[in-house]
mmCIF file of C-alpha atoms in Angstrom:
data_model
loop_
_atom_site.group_PDB
_atom_site.id
_atom_site.type_symbol
_atom_site.label_atom_id
_atom_site.label_comp_id
_atom_site.label_asym_id
_atom_site.label_seq_id
_atom_site.Cartn_x
_atom_site.Cartn_y
_atom_site.Cartn_z
ATOM 1 C CA SER X 997 -81.905 -159.012 107.056
ATOM 2 C CA ILE X 998 -79.133 -159.689 103.868
ATOM 3 C CA ARG X 999 -77.552 -162.833 102.764
ATOM 4 C CA LEU X 1000 -74.114 -163.475 102.242
ATOM 5 C CA GLU X 1001 -74.293 -167.130 101.591
ATOM 6 C CA LYS X 1002 -74.379 -167.597 98.382
ATOM 7 C CA ARG X 1003 -72.775 -172.003 97.558
ATOM 8 C CA THR X 1004 -74.446 -174.716 99.508
ATOM 9 C CA THR X 1005 -73.398 -175.881 103.056
ATOM 10 C CA SER X 1006 -73.448 -178.529 105.278
ATOM 11 C CA GLY X 1007 -76.863 -177.275 106.491
ATOM 12 C CA GLN X 1008 -74.995 -173.988 107.924
ATOM 13 C CA ASP X 1009 -71.893 -172.036 108.139
ATOM 14 C CA GLY X 1010 -70.082 -170.873 110.974
ATOM 15 C CA ALA X 1011 -71.650 -168.405 113.772
ATOM 16 C CA GLN X 1012 -68.488 -165.709 112.976
ATOM 17 C CA VAL X 1013 -69.248 -163.426 110.832
ATOM 18 C CA ARG X 1014 -67.342 -160.022 110.971
ATOM 19 C CA PRO X 1015 -67.711 -156.636 109.001
ATOM 20 C CA ALA X 1016 -64.948 -153.798 108.328
ATOM 21 C CA ILE X 1017 -66.219 -150.916 107.467
ATOM 22 C CA HIS X 1018 -64.529 -148.275 105.567
ATOM 23 C CA PRO X 1019 -65.971 -144.026 105.693
ATOM 24 C CA ASP X 1020 -65.858 -144.311 101.374
ATOM 25 C CA GLY X 1021 -69.131 -146.708 101.815
ATOM 26 C CA THR X 1022 -67.127 -149.624 100.972
ATOM 27 C CA ILE X 1023 -67.814 -152.903 103.707
ATOM 28 C CA TYR X 1024 -66.664 -155.349 103.619
ATOM 29 C CA VAL X 1025 -67.638 -158.960 105.784
ATOM 30 C CA ALA X 1026 -65.985 -162.314 106.586
ATOM 31 C CA PHE X 1027 -67.166 -165.503 106.736
ATOM 32 C CA TYR X 1028 -66.737 -169.669 107.383
ATOM 33 C CA ARG X 1029 -68.404 -171.302 105.217
ATOM 34 C CA TRP X 1030 -68.791 -174.380 106.166
ATOM 35 C CA ILE X 1031 -69.004 -177.645 104.034
ATOM 36 C CA SER X 1032 -68.430 -180.858 105.420
ATOM 37 C CA THR X 1033 -69.375 -181.483 108.647
ATOM 38 C CA THR X 1034 -68.511 -185.053 111.195
ATOM 39 C CA GLY X 1035 -69.813 -185.458 115.015
ATOM 40 C CA ASN X 1036 -72.639 -183.999 117.088
ATOM 41 C CA PHE X 1037 -72.249 -180.402 118.743
ATOM 42 C CA ASN X 1038 -73.753 -181.353 122.128
ATOM 43 C CA ALA X 1039 -71.506 -184.316 123.075
ATOM 44 C CA ASN X 1040 -68.621 -181.868 122.392
ATOM 45 C CA THR X 1041 -67.610 -183.686 118.989
ATOM 46 C CA LEU X 1042 -68.106 -181.532 115.835
ATOM 47 C CA VAL X 1043 -65.445 -181.347 113.766
ATOM 48 C CA VAL X 1044 -65.745 -178.666 110.816
ATOM 49 C CA SER X 1045 -63.903 -180.642 107.779
ATOM 50 C CA ASN X 1046 -64.068 -179.191 105.167
ATOM 51 C CA ALA X 1047 -64.724 -175.104 105.094
ATOM 52 C CA ASP X 1048 -63.860 -171.668 102.966
ATOM 53 C CA VAL X 1049 -62.779 -168.612 104.726
ATOM 54 C CA ILE X 1050 -65.303 -166.053 102.247
ATOM 55 C CA VAL X 1051 -65.140 -162.607 102.255
ATOM 56 C CA VAL X 1052 -68.485 -160.056 100.439
ATOM 57 C CA ARG X 1053 -67.709 -156.678 99.968
ATOM 58 C CA ASP X 1054 -69.973 -153.834 99.044
ATOM 59 C CA ASP X 1055 -69.170 -150.317 97.632
ATOM 60 C CA ASN X 1056 -71.988 -148.866 98.638
ATOM 61 C CA TRP X 1057 -72.959 -148.980 102.412
ATOM 62 C CA GLY X 1058 -75.059 -152.019 101.949
ATOM 63 C CA THR X 1059 -77.164 -150.663 99.894
ATOM 64 C CA GLY X 1060 -79.404 -151.148 96.184
ATOM 65 C CA SER X 1061 -80.619 -153.891 94.680
ATOM 66 C CA SER X 1062 -78.225 -156.572 95.108
ATOM 67 C CA PRO X 1063 -75.917 -155.314 98.480
ATOM 68 C CA PHE X 1064 -72.446 -157.667 99.234
ATOM 69 C CA THR X 1065 -72.302 -159.053 95.381
ATOM 70 C CA ALA X 1066 -69.514 -156.424 94.623
ATOM 71 C CA LEU X 1067 -66.815 -159.207 95.212
ATOM 72 C CA LYS X 1068 -67.062 -162.423 93.200
ATOM 73 C CA ASP X 1069 -64.654 -165.843 92.752
ATOM 74 C CA SER X 1070 -63.682 -166.828 89.209
ATOM 75 C CA SER X 1071 -63.628 -170.758 89.929
ATOM 76 C CA ASP X 1072 -67.976 -170.410 90.190
ATOM 77 C CA ASN X 1073 -68.639 -166.430 89.655
ATOM 78 C CA LEU X 1074 -70.772 -166.142 92.237
ATOM 79 C CA ALA X 1075 -70.359 -163.900 95.326
ATOM 80 C CA GLY X 1076 -67.974 -163.869 97.583
ATOM 81 C CA ARG X 1077 -64.356 -164.735 97.194
ATOM 82 C CA ARG X 1078 -63.427 -168.144 98.751
ATOM 83 C CA VAL X 1079 -60.176 -166.562 100.292
ATOM 84 C CA ALA X 1080 -58.834 -170.045 101.672
ATOM 85 C CA THR X 1081 -59.924 -173.483 101.278
ATOM 86 C CA GLY X 1082 -60.052 -176.526 102.209
ATOM 87 C CA LEU X 1083 -59.808 -175.887 106.325
ATOM 88 C CA SER X 1084 -61.004 -177.984 108.598
ATOM 89 C CA PHE X 1085 -60.966 -177.721 112.491
ATOM 90 C CA PRO X 1086 -62.401 -178.646 115.667
ATOM 91 C CA PHE X 1087 -65.493 -176.728 117.064
ATOM 92 C CA ASN X 1088 -66.823 -176.884 120.647
ATOM 93 C CA GLN X 1089 -64.602 -179.709 121.308
ATOM 94 C CA THR X 1090 -64.370 -179.056 125.309
ATOM 95 C CA GLY X 1091 -62.511 -180.317 128.389
ATOM 96 C CA VAL X 1092 -59.618 -181.364 126.664
ATOM 97 C CA ASN X 1093 -56.105 -180.457 128.516
ATOM 98 C CA ALA X 1094 -54.085 -179.607 125.506
ATOM 99 C CA ASN X 1095 -57.226 -177.441 124.489
ATOM 100 C CA GLY X 1096 -56.431 -175.627 127.781
ATOM 101 C CA GLN X 1097 -60.371 -175.928 129.081
ATOM 102 C CA GLU X 1098 -61.180 -173.845 125.768
ATOM 103 C CA ARG X 1099 -63.231 -174.722 123.101
ATOM 104 C CA TRP X 1100 -61.795 -173.713 119.532
ATOM 105 C CA GLY X 1101 -62.981 -173.681 116.176
ATOM 106 C CA GLY X 1102 -63.337 -170.908 113.354
ATOM 107 C CA ASP X 1103 -61.020 -167.934 114.369
ATOM 108 C CA LEU X 1104 -61.876 -164.703 112.639
ATOM 109 C CA SER X 1105 -61.593 -161.052 112.397
ATOM 110 C CA ILE X 1106 -60.641 -158.558 108.569
ATOM 111 C CA SER X 1107 -59.776 -155.021 109.375
ATOM 112 C CA VAL X 1108 -59.944 -151.711 105.924
ATOM 113 C CA ASP X 1109 -56.905 -149.961 106.392
ATOM 114 C CA PRO X 1110 -59.119 -146.597 107.168
ATOM 115 C CA ASN X 1111 -56.992 -144.366 104.105
ATOM 116 C CA ASN X 1112 -57.425 -147.029 101.823
ATOM 117 C CA SER X 1113 -60.487 -149.128 101.441
ATOM 118 C CA SER X 1114 -58.363 -151.291 98.659
ATOM 119 C CA LEU X 1115 -55.771 -152.619 101.601
ATOM 120 C CA VAL X 1116 -57.547 -155.014 103.477
ATOM 121 C CA TYR X 1117 -56.154 -157.791 106.081
ATOM 122 C CA LEU X 1118 -57.791 -161.006 106.933
ATOM 123 C CA ALA X 1119 -56.730 -163.311 110.468
ATOM 124 C CA TYR X 1120 -58.522 -167.165 110.243
ATOM 125 C CA SER X 1121 -57.549 -170.482 112.045
ATOM 126 C CA THR X 1122 -57.686 -174.217 110.608
ATOM 127 C CA LEU X 1123 -55.755 -176.834 111.513
ATOM 128 C CA VAL X 1124 -51.875 -177.133 109.991
ATOM 129 C CA SER X 1125 -49.977 -180.678 110.573
ATOM 130 C CA GLY X 1126 -52.728 -181.211 113.113
ATOM 131 C CA THR X 1127 -52.199 -177.806 115.270
ATOM 132 C CA TYR X 1128 -54.658 -175.298 114.852
ATOM 133 C CA THR X 1129 -52.816 -172.327 114.037
ATOM 134 C CA LEU X 1130 -54.270 -168.962 113.458
ATOM 135 C CA ILE X 1131 -53.032 -167.591 110.034
ATOM 136 C CA VAL X 1132 -52.796 -163.761 108.963
ATOM 137 C CA VAL X 1133 -52.987 -162.353 104.724
ATOM 138 C CA ARG X 1134 -53.507 -159.584 103.068
ATOM 139 C CA SER X 1135 -55.392 -157.986 100.303
ATOM 140 C CA ARG X 1136 -54.111 -155.206 97.900
ATOM 141 C CA ASP X 1137 -57.214 -154.629 95.503
ATOM 142 C CA ARG X 1138 -60.335 -155.348 97.267
ATOM 143 C CA GLY X 1139 -60.300 -158.710 97.903
ATOM 144 C CA VAL X 1140 -59.648 -159.729 94.402
ATOM 145 C CA THR X 1141 -56.387 -161.836 95.626
ATOM 146 C CA TRP X 1142 -54.513 -162.621 98.395
ATOM 147 C CA SER X 1143 -51.107 -162.365 100.421
ATOM 148 C CA SER X 1144 -49.497 -166.006 101.101
ATOM 149 C CA ASN X 1145 -49.596 -166.196 104.786
ATOM 150 C CA LEU X 1146 -47.848 -162.889 106.481
ATOM 151 C CA LEU X 1147 -48.457 -164.154 110.006
ATOM 152 C CA SER X 1148 -48.913 -168.451 111.567
ATOM 153 C CA LEU X 1149 -49.413 -168.957 115.220
ATOM 154 C CA ALA X 1150 -49.828 -172.390 116.742
ATOM 155 C CA ASN X 1151 -52.434 -173.154 119.642
ATOM 156 C CA ALA X 1152 -53.372 -169.215 118.962
ATOM 157 C CA LYS X 1153 -57.097 -168.388 118.926
ATOM 158 C CA ASN X 1154 -59.023 -165.260 119.213
ATOM 159 C CA PRO X 1155 -57.727 -162.610 116.794
ATOM 160 C CA ALA X 1156 -58.832 -159.118 117.028
ATOM 161 C CA ILE X 1157 -56.343 -157.393 113.361
ATOM 162 C CA THR X 1158 -56.962 -153.709 113.260
ATOM 163 C CA ILE X 1159 -55.403 -150.382 111.328
ATOM 164 C CA ASN X 1160 -54.636 -147.166 112.605
ATOM 165 C CA SER X 1161 -54.300 -144.178 110.894
ATOM 166 C CA VAL X 1162 -51.021 -144.080 110.002
ATOM 167 C CA GLY X 1163 -51.124 -147.736 108.630
ATOM 168 C CA GLN X 1164 -50.334 -149.394 111.563
ATOM 169 C CA ILE X 1165 -51.387 -152.740 111.968
ATOM 170 C CA GLY X 1166 -52.286 -154.200 115.568
ATOM 171 C CA LEU X 1167 -52.749 -157.923 115.487
ATOM 172 C CA LEU X 1168 -54.521 -159.495 119.549
ATOM 173 C CA TYR X 1169 -54.726 -162.840 120.494
ATOM 174 C CA GLN X 1170 -54.893 -165.812 122.946
ATOM 175 C CA GLN X 1171 -52.478 -168.472 123.071
ATOM 176 C CA ILE X 1172 -51.705 -171.854 124.702
ATOM 177 C CA THR X 1173 -47.782 -172.483 125.945
ATOM 178 C CA GLY X 1174 -46.098 -174.713 127.845
ATOM 179 C CA THR X 1175 -47.809 -178.360 128.692
ATOM 180 C CA GLY X 1176 -49.665 -179.937 132.014
ATOM 181 C CA SER X 1177 -49.989 -178.220 135.209
ATOM 182 C CA THR X 1178 -47.768 -175.037 134.682
ATOM 183 C CA GLN X 1179 -49.315 -174.578 130.859
ATOM 184 C CA ARG X 1180 -50.845 -170.971 129.836
ATOM 185 C CA TRP X 1181 -53.620 -168.626 128.189
ATOM 186 C CA GLU X 1182 -51.237 -165.929 127.227
ATOM 187 C CA THR X 1183 -53.064 -162.385 125.391
ATOM 188 C CA HIS X 1184 -50.905 -161.126 123.009
ATOM 189 C CA PHE X 1185 -50.179 -157.831 121.146
ATOM 190 C CA ARG X 1186 -48.404 -157.782 117.818
ATOM 191 C CA ASP X 1187 -47.850 -154.299 115.233
ATOM 192 C CA SER X 1188 -46.334 -154.126 112.813
ATOM 193 C CA MET X 1189 -45.646 -151.351 109.970
ATOM 194 C CA ASN X 1190 -44.550 -153.548 107.143
ATOM 195 C CA VAL X 1191 -45.724 -157.130 108.344
ATOM 196 C CA ARG X 1192 -42.561 -158.381 107.987
ATOM 197 C CA PHE X 1193 -41.676 -157.352 111.423
ATOM 198 C CA TRP X 1194 -43.944 -157.876 114.107
ATOM 199 C CA THR X 1195 -43.850 -156.686 117.919
ATOM 200 C CA ASP X 1196 -44.619 -158.748 120.707
ATOM 201 C CA THR X 1197 -45.657 -157.529 123.856
ATOM 202 C CA ILE X 1198 -47.439 -160.169 125.871
ATOM 203 C CA LEU X 1199 -50.405 -158.359 127.834
ATOM 204 C CA CYS X 1200 -51.480 -161.206 130.592
ATOM 205 C CA THR X 1201 -50.635 -165.027 131.316
ATOM 206 C CA ALA X 1202 -52.608 -167.291 133.023
ATOM 207 C CA LEU X 1203 -52.723 -170.899 134.027
ATOM 208 C CA SER X 1204 -54.698 -172.481 132.031
ATOM 209 C CA GLN X 1205 -55.977 -175.610 134.424
ATOM 210 C CA THR X 1206 -56.888 -173.919 137.213
ATOM 211 C CA PRO X 1207 -59.635 -172.793 138.152
ATOM 212 C CA VAL X 1208 -61.455 -176.197 136.610
ATOM 213 C CA ARG X 1209 -63.835 -174.566 133.971
ATOM 214 C CA SER X 1210 -67.185 -174.871 134.924
ATOM 215 C CA PHE X 1211 -68.484 -173.043 131.782
ATOM 216 C CA SER X 1212 -68.171 -173.115 128.196
ATOM 217 C CA PRO X 1213 -66.581 -171.265 126.785
ATOM 218 C CA TYR X 1214 -63.182 -170.510 129.035
ATOM 219 C CA ILE X 1215 -61.922 -167.837 128.704
ATOM 220 C CA GLY X 1216 -64.584 -166.531 125.587
ATOM 221 C CA ASP X 1217 -65.155 -166.815 121.675
ATOM 222 C CA TYR X 1218 -63.391 -163.520 120.865
ATOM 223 C CA LEU X 1219 -61.313 -160.343 121.296
ATOM 224 C CA HIS X 1220 -61.963 -156.838 119.721
ATOM 225 C CA MET X 1221 -59.667 -154.027 119.536
ATOM 226 C CA MET X 1222 -60.245 -150.676 117.901
ATOM 227 C CA ALA X 1223 -57.325 -148.299 116.992
ATOM 228 C CA ASN X 1224 -57.678 -144.798 115.510
#
């Protein structure tokens, strides 16, 4: 096993650890650094009050004496670019109608262009003005610098982002819509060739409050998608 975290934490990092592998030997890995938390996991009251999204990179298949240290952050010169900082989100809070009976917290996905290992897309989540929001950003220089938000989706989770051989970006996610007894979970697929114009296809829609949750997670902790 290889330890990716090089900074101090609240005692652990987020459960999500997502790799993206390119045929030239470049490997990116994204994860959440938990800096501080409040509440209690067992009581379903845990809130991550301060977190970073970190991306590390290795240029030779994760081998060598110091793997996954090719990408450093200019703020502290430690391995791992701090793509987004000061994030917050609930974690493992369940049973609330507004949450569609699902637990939320720190959704994450990363993908590298199969034709260009310098081009990377990242999806992550945080609270924005109190609303759980899924955000998509991009790096064109191997993770050194990152764009402003390319897409922001309120009340969305479980992102799966990927790029095919012609440069088409696909994004799969699930989103809460509506309120009360008619509130629904929608599974969306979006794609784009230029990240300015996105299609939006609803693959599935279902009531969020029935059947009543008997186990957590309700719809699942993540989705996965591949392209060729």
